[in-house]
Coordinates of C-alpha atoms in Angstrom, one line a residue:
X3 CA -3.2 13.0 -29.0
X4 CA -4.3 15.9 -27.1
X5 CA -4.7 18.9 -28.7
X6 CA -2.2 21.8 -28.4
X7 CA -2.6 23.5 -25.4
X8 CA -0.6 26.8 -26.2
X9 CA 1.3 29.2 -23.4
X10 CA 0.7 28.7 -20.1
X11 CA 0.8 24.6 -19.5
X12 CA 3.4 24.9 -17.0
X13 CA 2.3 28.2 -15.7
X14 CA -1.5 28.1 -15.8
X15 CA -3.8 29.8 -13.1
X16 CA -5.2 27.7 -10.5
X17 CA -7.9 29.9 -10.0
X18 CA -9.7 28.7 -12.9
X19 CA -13.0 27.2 -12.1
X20 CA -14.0 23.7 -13.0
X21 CA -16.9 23.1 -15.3
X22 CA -19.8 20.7 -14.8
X23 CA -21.3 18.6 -17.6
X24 CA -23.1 15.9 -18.1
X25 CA -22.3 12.7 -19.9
X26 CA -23.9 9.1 -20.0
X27 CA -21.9 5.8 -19.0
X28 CA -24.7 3.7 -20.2
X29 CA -26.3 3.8 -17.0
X30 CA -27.5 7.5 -16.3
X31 CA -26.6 10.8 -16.8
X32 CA -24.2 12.0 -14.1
X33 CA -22.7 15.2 -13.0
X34 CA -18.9 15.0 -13.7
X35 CA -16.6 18.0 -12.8
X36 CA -14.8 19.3 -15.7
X37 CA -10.9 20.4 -15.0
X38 CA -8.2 22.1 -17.2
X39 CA -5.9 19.7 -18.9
X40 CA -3.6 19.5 -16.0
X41 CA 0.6 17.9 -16.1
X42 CA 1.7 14.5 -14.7
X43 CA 3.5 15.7 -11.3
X44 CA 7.1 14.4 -11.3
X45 CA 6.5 11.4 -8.7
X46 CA 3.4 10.4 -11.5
X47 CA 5.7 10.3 -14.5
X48 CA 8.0 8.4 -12.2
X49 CA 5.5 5.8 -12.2
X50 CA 5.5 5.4 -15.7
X51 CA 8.9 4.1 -16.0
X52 CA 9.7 1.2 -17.4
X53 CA 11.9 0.3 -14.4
X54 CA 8.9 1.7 -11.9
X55 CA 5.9 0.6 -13.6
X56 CA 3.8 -0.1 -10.5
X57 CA 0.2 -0.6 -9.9
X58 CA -2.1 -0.2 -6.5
X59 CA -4.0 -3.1 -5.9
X60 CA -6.1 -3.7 -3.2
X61 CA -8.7 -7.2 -3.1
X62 CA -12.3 -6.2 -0.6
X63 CA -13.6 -10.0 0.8
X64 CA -17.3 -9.0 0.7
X65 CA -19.8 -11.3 2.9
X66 CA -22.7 -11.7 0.0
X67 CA -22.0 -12.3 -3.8
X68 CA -21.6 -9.4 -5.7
X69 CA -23.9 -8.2 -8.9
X70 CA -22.7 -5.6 -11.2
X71 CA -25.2 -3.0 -12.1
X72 CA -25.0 -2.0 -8.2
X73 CA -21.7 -1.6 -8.6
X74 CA -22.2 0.6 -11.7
X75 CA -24.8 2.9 -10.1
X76 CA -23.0 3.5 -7.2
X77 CA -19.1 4.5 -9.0
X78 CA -21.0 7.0 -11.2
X79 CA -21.6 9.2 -8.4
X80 CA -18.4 7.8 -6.1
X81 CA -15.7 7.1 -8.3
X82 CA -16.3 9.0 -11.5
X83 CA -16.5 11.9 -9.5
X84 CA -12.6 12.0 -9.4
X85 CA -11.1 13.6 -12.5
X86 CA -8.4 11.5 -12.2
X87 CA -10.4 8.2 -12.9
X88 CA -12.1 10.0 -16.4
X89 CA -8.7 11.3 -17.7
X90 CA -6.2 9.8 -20.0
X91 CA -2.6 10.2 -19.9
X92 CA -1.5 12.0 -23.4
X93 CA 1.5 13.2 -24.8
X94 CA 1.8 17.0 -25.0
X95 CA 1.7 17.9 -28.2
X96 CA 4.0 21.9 -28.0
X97 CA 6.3 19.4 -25.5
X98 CA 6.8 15.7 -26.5
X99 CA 9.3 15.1 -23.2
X100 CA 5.9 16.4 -21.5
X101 CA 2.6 14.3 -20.7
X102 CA -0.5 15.4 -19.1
X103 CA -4.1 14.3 -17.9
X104 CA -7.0 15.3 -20.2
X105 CA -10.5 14.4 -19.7
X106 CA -12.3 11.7 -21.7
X107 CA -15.5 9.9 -22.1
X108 CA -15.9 6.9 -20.0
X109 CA -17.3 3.0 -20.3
X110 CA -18.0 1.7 -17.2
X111 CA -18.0 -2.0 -18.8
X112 CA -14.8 -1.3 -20.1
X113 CA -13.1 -1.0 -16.9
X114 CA -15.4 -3.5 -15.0
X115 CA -14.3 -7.2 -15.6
X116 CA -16.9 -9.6 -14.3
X117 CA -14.5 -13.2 -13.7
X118 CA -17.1 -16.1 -14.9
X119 CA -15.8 -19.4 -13.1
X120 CA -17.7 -22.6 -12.8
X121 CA -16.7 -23.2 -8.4
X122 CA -17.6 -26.8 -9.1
X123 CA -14.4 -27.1 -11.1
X124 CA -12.5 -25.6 -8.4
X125 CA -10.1 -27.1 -5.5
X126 CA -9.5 -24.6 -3.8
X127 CA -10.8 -21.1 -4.4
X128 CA -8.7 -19.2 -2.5
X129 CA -5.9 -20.5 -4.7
X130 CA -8.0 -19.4 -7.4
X131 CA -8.3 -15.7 -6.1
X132 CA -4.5 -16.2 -5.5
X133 CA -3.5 -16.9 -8.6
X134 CA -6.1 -14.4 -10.5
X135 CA -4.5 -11.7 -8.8
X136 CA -1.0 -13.1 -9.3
X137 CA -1.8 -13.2 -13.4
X138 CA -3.3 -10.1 -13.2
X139 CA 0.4 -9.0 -12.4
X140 CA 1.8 -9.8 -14.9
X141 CA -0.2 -7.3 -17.1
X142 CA -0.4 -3.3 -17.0
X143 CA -3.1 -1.5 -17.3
X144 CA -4.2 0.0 -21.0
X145 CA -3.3 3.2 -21.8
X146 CA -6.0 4.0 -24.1
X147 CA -8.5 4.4 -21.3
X148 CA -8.4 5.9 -17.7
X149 CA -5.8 3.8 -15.4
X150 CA -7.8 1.4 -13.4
X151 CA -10.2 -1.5 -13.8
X152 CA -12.2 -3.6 -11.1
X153 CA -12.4 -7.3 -11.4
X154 CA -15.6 -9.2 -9.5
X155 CA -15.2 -12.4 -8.5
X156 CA -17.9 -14.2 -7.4
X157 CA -16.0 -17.2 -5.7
X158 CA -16.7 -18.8 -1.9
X159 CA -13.2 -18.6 0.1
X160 CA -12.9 -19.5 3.7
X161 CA -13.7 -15.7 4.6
X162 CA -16.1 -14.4 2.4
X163 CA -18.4 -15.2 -0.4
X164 CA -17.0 -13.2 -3.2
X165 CA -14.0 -10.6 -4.0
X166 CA -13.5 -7.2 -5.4
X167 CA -10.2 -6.9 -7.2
X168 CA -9.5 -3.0 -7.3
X169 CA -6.2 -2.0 -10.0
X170 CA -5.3 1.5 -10.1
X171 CA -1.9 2.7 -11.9
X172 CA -0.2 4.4 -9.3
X173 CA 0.5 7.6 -11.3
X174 CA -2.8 8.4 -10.1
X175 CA -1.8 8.9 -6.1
X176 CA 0.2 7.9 -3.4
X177 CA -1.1 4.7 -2.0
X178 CA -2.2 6.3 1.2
X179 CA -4.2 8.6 -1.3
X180 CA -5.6 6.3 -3.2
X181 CA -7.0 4.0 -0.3
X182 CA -8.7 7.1 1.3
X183 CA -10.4 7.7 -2.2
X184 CA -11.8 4.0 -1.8
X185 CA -12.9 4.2 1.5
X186 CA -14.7 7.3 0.4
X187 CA -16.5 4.8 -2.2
X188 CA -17.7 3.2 1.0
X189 CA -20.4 3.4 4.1
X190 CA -20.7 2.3 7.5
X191 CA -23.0 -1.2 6.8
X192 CA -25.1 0.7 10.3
X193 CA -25.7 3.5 8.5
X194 CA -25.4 3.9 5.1
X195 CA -25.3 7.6 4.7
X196 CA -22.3 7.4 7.2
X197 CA -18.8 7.3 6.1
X198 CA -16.4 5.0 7.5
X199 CA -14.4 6.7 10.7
X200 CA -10.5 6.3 10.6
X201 CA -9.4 6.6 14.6
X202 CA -6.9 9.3 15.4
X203 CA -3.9 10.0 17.6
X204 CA -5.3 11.8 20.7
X205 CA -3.5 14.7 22.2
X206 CA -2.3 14.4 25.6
X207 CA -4.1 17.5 27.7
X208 CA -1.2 20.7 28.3
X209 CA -1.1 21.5 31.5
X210 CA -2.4 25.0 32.5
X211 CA 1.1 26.2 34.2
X212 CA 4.5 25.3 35.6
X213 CA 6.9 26.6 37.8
X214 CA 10.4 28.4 37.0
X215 CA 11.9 24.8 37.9
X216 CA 10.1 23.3 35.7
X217 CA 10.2 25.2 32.7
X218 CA 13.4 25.3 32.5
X219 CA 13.3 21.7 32.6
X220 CA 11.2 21.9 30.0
X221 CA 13.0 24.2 28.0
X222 CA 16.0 22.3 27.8
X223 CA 14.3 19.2 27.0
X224 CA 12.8 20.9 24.4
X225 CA 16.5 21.7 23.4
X226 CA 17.9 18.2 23.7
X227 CA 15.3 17.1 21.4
X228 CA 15.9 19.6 18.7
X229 CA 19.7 18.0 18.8
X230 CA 18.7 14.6 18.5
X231 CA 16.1 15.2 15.4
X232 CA 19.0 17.7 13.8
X233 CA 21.5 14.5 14.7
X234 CA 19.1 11.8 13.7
X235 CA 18.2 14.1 10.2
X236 CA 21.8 14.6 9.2
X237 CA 22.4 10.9 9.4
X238 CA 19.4 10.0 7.5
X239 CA 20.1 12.4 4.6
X240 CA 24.0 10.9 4.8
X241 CA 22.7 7.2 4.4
X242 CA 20.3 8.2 1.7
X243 CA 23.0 9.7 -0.3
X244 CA 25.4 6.8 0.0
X245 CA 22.8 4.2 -0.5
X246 CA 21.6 6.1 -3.8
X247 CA 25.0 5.9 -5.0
X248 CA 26.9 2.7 -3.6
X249 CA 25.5 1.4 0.2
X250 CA 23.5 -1.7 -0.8
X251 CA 21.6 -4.0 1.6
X252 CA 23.2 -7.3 2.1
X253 CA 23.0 -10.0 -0.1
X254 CA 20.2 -12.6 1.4
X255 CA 17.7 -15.3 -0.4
X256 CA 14.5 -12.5 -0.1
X257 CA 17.0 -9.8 -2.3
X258 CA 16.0 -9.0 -5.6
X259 CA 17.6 -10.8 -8.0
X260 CA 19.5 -8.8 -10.2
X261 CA 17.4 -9.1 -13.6
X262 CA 14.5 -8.1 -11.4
X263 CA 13.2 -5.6 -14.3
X264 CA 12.6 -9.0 -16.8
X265 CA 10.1 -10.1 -14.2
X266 CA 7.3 -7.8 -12.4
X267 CA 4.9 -10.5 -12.2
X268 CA 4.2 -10.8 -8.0
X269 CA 2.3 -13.5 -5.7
X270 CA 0.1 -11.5 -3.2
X271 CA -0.9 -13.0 -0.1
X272 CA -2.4 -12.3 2.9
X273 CA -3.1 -13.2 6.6
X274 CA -5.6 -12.2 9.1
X275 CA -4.7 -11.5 13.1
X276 CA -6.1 -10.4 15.9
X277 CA -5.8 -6.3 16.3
X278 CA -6.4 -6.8 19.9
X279 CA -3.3 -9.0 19.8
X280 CA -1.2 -5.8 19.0
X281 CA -3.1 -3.7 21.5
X282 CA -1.7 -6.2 24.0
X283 CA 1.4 -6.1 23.3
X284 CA 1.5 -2.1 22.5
X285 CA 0.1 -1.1 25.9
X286 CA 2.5 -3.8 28.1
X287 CA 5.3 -2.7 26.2
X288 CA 4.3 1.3 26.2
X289 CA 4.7 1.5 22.5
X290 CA 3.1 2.2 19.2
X291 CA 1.0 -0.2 17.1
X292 CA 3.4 0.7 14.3
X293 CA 6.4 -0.4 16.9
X294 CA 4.5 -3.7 17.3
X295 CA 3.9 -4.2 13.0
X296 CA 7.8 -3.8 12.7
X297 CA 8.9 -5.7 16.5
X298 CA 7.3 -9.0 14.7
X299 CA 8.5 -8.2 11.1
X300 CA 11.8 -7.8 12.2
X301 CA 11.4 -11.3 14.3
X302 CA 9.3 -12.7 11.6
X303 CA 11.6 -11.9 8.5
X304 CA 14.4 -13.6 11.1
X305 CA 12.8 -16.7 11.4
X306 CA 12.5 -16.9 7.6
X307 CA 15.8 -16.2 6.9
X308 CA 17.4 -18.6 9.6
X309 CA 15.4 -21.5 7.9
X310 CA 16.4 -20.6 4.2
X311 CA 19.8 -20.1 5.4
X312 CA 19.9 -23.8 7.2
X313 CA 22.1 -26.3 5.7
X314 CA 21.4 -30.0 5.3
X315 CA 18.3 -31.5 5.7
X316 CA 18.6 -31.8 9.5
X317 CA 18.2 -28.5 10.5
X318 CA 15.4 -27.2 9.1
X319 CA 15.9 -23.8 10.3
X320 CA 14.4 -23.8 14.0
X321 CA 16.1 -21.0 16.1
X322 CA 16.0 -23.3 18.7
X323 CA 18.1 -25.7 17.3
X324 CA 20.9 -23.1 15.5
X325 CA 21.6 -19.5 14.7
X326 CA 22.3 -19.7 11.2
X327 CA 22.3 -16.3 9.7
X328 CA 25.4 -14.5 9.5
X329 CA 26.8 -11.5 11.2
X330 CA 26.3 -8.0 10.7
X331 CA 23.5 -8.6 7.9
X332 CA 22.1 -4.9 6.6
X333 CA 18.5 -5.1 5.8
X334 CA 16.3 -2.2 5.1
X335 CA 12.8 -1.2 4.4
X336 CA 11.9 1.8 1.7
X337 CA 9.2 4.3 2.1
X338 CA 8.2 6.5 -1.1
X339 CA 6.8 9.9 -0.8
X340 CA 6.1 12.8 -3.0
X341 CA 8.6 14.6 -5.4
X342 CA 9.3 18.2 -6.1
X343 CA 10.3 18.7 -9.0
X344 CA 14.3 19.7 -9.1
X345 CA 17.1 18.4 -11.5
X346 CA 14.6 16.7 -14.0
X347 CA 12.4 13.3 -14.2
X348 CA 15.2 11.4 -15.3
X349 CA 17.7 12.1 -12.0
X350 CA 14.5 11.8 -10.2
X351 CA 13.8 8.3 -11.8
X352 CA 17.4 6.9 -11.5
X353 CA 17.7 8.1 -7.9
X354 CA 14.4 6.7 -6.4
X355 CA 14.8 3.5 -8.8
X356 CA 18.9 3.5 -7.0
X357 CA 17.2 4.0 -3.6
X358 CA 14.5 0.9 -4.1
X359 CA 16.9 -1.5 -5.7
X360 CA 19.7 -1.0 -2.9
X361 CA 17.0 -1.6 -0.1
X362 CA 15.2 -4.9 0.4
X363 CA 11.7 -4.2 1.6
X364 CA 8.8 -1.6 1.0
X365 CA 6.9 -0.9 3.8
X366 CA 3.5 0.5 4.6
X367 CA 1.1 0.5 7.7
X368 CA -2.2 1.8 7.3
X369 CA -5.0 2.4 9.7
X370 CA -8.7 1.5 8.5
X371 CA -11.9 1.7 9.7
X372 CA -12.9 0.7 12.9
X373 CA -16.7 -0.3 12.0
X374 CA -17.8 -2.4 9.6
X375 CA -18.4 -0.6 6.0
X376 CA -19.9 -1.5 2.3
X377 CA -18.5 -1.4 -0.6
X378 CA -21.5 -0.3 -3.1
X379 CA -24.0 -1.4 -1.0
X380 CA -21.9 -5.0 -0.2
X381 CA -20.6 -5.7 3.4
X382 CA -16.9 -6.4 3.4
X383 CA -15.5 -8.5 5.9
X384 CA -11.5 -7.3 5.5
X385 CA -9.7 -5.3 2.6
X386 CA -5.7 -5.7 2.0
X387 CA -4.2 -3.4 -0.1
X388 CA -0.7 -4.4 -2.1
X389 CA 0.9 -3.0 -4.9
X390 CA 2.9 -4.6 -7.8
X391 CA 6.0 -3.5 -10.4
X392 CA 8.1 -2.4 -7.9
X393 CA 12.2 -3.3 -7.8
X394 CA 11.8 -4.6 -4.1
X395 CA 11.4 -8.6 -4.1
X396 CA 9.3 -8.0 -0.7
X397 CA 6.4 -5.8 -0.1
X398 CA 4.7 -5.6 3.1
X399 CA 1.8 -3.7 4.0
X400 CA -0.3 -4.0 7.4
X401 CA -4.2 -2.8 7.3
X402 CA -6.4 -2.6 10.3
X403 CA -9.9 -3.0 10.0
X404 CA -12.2 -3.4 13.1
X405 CA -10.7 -5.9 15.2
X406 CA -8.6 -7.3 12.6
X407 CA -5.1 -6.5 11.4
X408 CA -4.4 -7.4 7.6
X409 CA -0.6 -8.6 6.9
X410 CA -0.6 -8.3 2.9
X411 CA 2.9 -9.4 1.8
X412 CA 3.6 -9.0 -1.9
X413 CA 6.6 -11.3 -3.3
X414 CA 8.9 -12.3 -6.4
X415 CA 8.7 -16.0 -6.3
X416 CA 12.0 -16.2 -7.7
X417 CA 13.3 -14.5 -4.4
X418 CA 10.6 -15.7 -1.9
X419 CA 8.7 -18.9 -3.3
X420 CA 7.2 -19.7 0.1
X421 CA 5.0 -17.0 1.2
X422 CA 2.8 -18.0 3.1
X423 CA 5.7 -19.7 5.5
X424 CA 6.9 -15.8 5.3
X425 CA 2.9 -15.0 6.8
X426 CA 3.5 -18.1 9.4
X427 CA 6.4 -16.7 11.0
X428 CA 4.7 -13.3 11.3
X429 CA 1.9 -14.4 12.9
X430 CA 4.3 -17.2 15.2
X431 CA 6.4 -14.1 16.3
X432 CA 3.7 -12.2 17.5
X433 CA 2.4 -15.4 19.4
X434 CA 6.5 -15.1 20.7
X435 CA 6.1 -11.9 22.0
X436 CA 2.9 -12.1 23.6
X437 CA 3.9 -15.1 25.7
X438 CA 7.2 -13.3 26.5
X439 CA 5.2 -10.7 28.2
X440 CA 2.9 -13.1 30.1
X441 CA 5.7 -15.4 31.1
X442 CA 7.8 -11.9 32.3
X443 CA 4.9 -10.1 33.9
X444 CA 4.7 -7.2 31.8
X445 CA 1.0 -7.8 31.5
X446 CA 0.7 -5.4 34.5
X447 CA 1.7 -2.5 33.1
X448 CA -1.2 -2.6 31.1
X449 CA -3.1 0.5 31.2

C-alpha cells in the first residue's frame, strides 16, 4: 500500500520537477527519473475492469537467436527510462475508489522470461510460438510488479530464427503509444545510433494566389465541406448513442458469444504481404493505404462468412458457386480512444464495455518503419502487434514494415476456430482486387 499522500492528489502542480536517482537492477547502476505519485487516468482504470482486462502484445521475429544479458543492458537505459514501466499500480490509501502509479524497485529477471524448449522435440515451431502466445492469454499480468514482461524464445520458424514476446497491460498507454515507446527501444540495423523513421503524409504545395472566380469557388467548397463533416458528426454521435444503449451488430458465426467475459483466452495469428501490393492498388484506385486495409477486410471477412454460412457439404462456401449470406447484415468495427473524465469510471466503463460488445471487430492500422531496425542490438525481420481481453471475438490490426504489410488477426476460437482461413481470404481478396484492376485497365492511372 502506498503511503498516504495527503491534499493535493487530484490537484497537484505539474510544475514539479522530477528527481533523478540511481538504483541497480543487477546489472548496473542506471539513471531513472523520479516522478510524483501520479492517478490512473480514467481510460487506465478502464483497463482494469474485470470486463476490460486487456493486454498489448506485440511478437518481433528477429533474424539471429537472441541472448539475454544484451537485452538487459540495453532496457536499462531504453525501457526503464519510462516511469511507467518502474511503477506499481496501488490503492490510494485517503481514497480507496482511487488508485495511482508509484514508483518501485525493479528486477529485470523478474519481468524477463527466457522459454527453454528442446526444437528437436518440436513439429512445427511456429505452432509452438502460436500456441505460447495463445497460453500466455489466458493469464494477466502480476500486479505485484510493474505491468509487463518479455518472453524470449529461441525457436527457428519459417521467418526468423527466434521471437520476442512483448506483454504490456494496457493501462499503461493507448496501443498507438505504446508501440512508439518500443520502436523507441529500437535502431536502424545501418546505423545504430539512428532511430527508426515512420514516413509521413506529405502536404500538397498552396498555391501562391487565385482569382475572384476562384476563391469564391473555393470559399464555398470550403462551406460544403463544413456541412458534410457537421452532417457526417451528428450522425456518428446519433449511432454511438443508440448502439451504447440498444443498436447491436447482427448476429453472425465471428460475433461474440454471449458469455464472452468466462473466456478471454485468444489465438493470435498472423500473415505477411506484399506492401507494394497495396501501393498498387492505392495509386490505380486514387485512395489511401488505410482505404485498401479495409477494401480487402471488408471482401475478406465476406468470403469468410459466405463459407461458414454454406449449408450442406456441397457448397463449401465459394462465391462463385452461391451467395449465401443474408440481407441487410450490420457489421461494425470499434476504435478506442482516450477518456476525459466526466460522469465517473463506472458510466465510463459500462458505456465503452456497451459500445465494444454491440460492435463486432476492433480495428487498428499502424504505419512502421520503413528501414530495417534492431531490437537491442538483434535485427528483426517483421513485428505484429495484437492485443488480448477484449469483448470483441475479432481483432484486426495491420503493420507495415519496409516492404511488408503485417495482417495480425486476434480471435476467440469459440467464434472463429479457423484463423488462418480468416488470413487466406485476406490475402485472396487482395489478389481479387489487383487482378480486377489489370483485367479493367486501371493500372494506367498509376501515378
Amino acid at each position: 500500500m502506498a503511503s498516504p499522500m495527503g491534499e493535493g492528489l487530484r490537484g497537484r502542480s505539474s510544475g514539479l520537477k522530477p528527481i533523478e536517482t540511481k538504483r541497480k537492477v543487477g546489472i548496473e547502476e542506471y539513471d531513472m527519473v523520479t516522478v510524483e505519485d501520479e492517478p490512473l487516468s480514467p481510460m487506465a482504470r478502464l483497463f482494469h475492469d474485470r470486463r476490460f482486462d486487456v493486454h498489448a502484445v506485440a511478437f518481433m521475429a528477429c533474424k539471429t537467436r537472441i541472448s539475454p544479458q544484451p537485452v538487459k543492458e540495453k532496457l536499462v537505459h531504453t525501457l526503464l527510462k519510462h516511469p511507467r514501466f518502474t511503477s506499481l499500480m496501488v490503492v490510494d490509501e485517503e481514497n480507496l475508489t482511487d488508485m495511482k502509479w508509484v514508483q518501485t524497485k525493479i528486477d529485470l529477471d523478474q519481468h524477463i522470461v527466457i522459454v527453454e524448449v528442446d526444437e528437436t522435440q518440436l513439429e512445427s515451431p511456429d505452432k509452438f510460438v502460436e500456441d505460447y502466445i495463445y497460453n500466455l492469454s489466458k493469464t494477466s499480468l502480476d500486479r505485484s510488479k510493474p505491468l509487463w514482461d518479455l518472453h524470449i524464445i529461441n525457436v527457428k520458424t519459417r521467418q526468423a530464427e527466434s521471437v520476442v514476446v512483448f506483454r504490456v497491460h494496457h493501462s499503461l498507454g493507448d496501443g498507438t503509444s505504446l508501440i512508439s515507446l518500443l520502436l523507441a527501444c529500437t535502431r536502424q540495423t545501418a546505423d545504430d545510433l539512428k532511430l527508426p523513421t515512420i514516413p509521413t503524409k506529405k502536404r500538397r504545395p498552396t498555391p501562391s494566389g487565385y482569382s475572384a472566380k476562384e476563391g469564391l469557388w473555393r470559399l464555398l467548397g470550403k462551406f460544403w465541406l463544413f456541412i458534410v463533416m457537421f452532417v457526417n458528426t451528428a450522425v456518428d454521435v446519433f449511432m454511438f448513442i443508440i448502439t451504447i444503449m440498444f443498436l447491436k451488430d447482427t448476429k453472425t458465426p465471428i460475433s461474440a458469444p454471449p458469455d464472452f467475459e468466462s473466456n478471454k483466452a485468444r489465438r493470435i495469428v498472423h500473415r505477411i504481404i506484399s506492401l507494394d501490393d497495396l501501393k498498387f492498388v492505392k495509386n490505380a484506385m486514387n485512395v489511401t493505404i488505410n482505404d485498401v486495409a479495409l477494401g480487402l477486410t471488408q471482401a475478406g471477412l465476406s468470403q469468410y462468412l459466405n463459407r461458414r454460412y454454406a449449408i450442406g457439404g456441397k457448397d463449401k462456401g465459394a462465391t462463385e458457386r452461391s451467395n449465401n449470406l443474408p440481407n441487410g447484415i450490420r457489421l461494425r468495427s470499434c476504435l478506442c480512444f482516450n477518456l476525459r473524465s466526466s460522469a465517473g469510471i463506472e458510466v465510463a466503463t459500462e458505456v465503452t464495455c456497451k459500445g465494444f460488445s454491440n460492435s463486432t471487430i476492433c480495428f487498428t492500422n499502424l504505419v512502421g518503419p520503413q528501414e530495417e531496425i534492431g531490437f537491442c542490438g538483434y535485427p528483426i525481420t517483421y513485428f505484429a502487434p495484437s492485443a488480448y481481453g477484449q469483448p470483441s471475438a475479432l481483432m484486426i490490426n495491420f503493420q507495415s514494415y519496409i516492404n511488408k504489410m503485417i495482417i495480425v488477426v486476434s480471435v476467440d476460437e469459440n467464434a472463429i476456430p479457423d484463423p488462418h482461413q480468416l488470413l487466406d481470404d485476406f490475402e485472396d481478396s487482395l489478389n481479387l482486387i489487383k487482378n480486377a484492376i489489370i483485367e479493367k485497365g486501371l493500372i494506367k492511372n498509376l501515378k
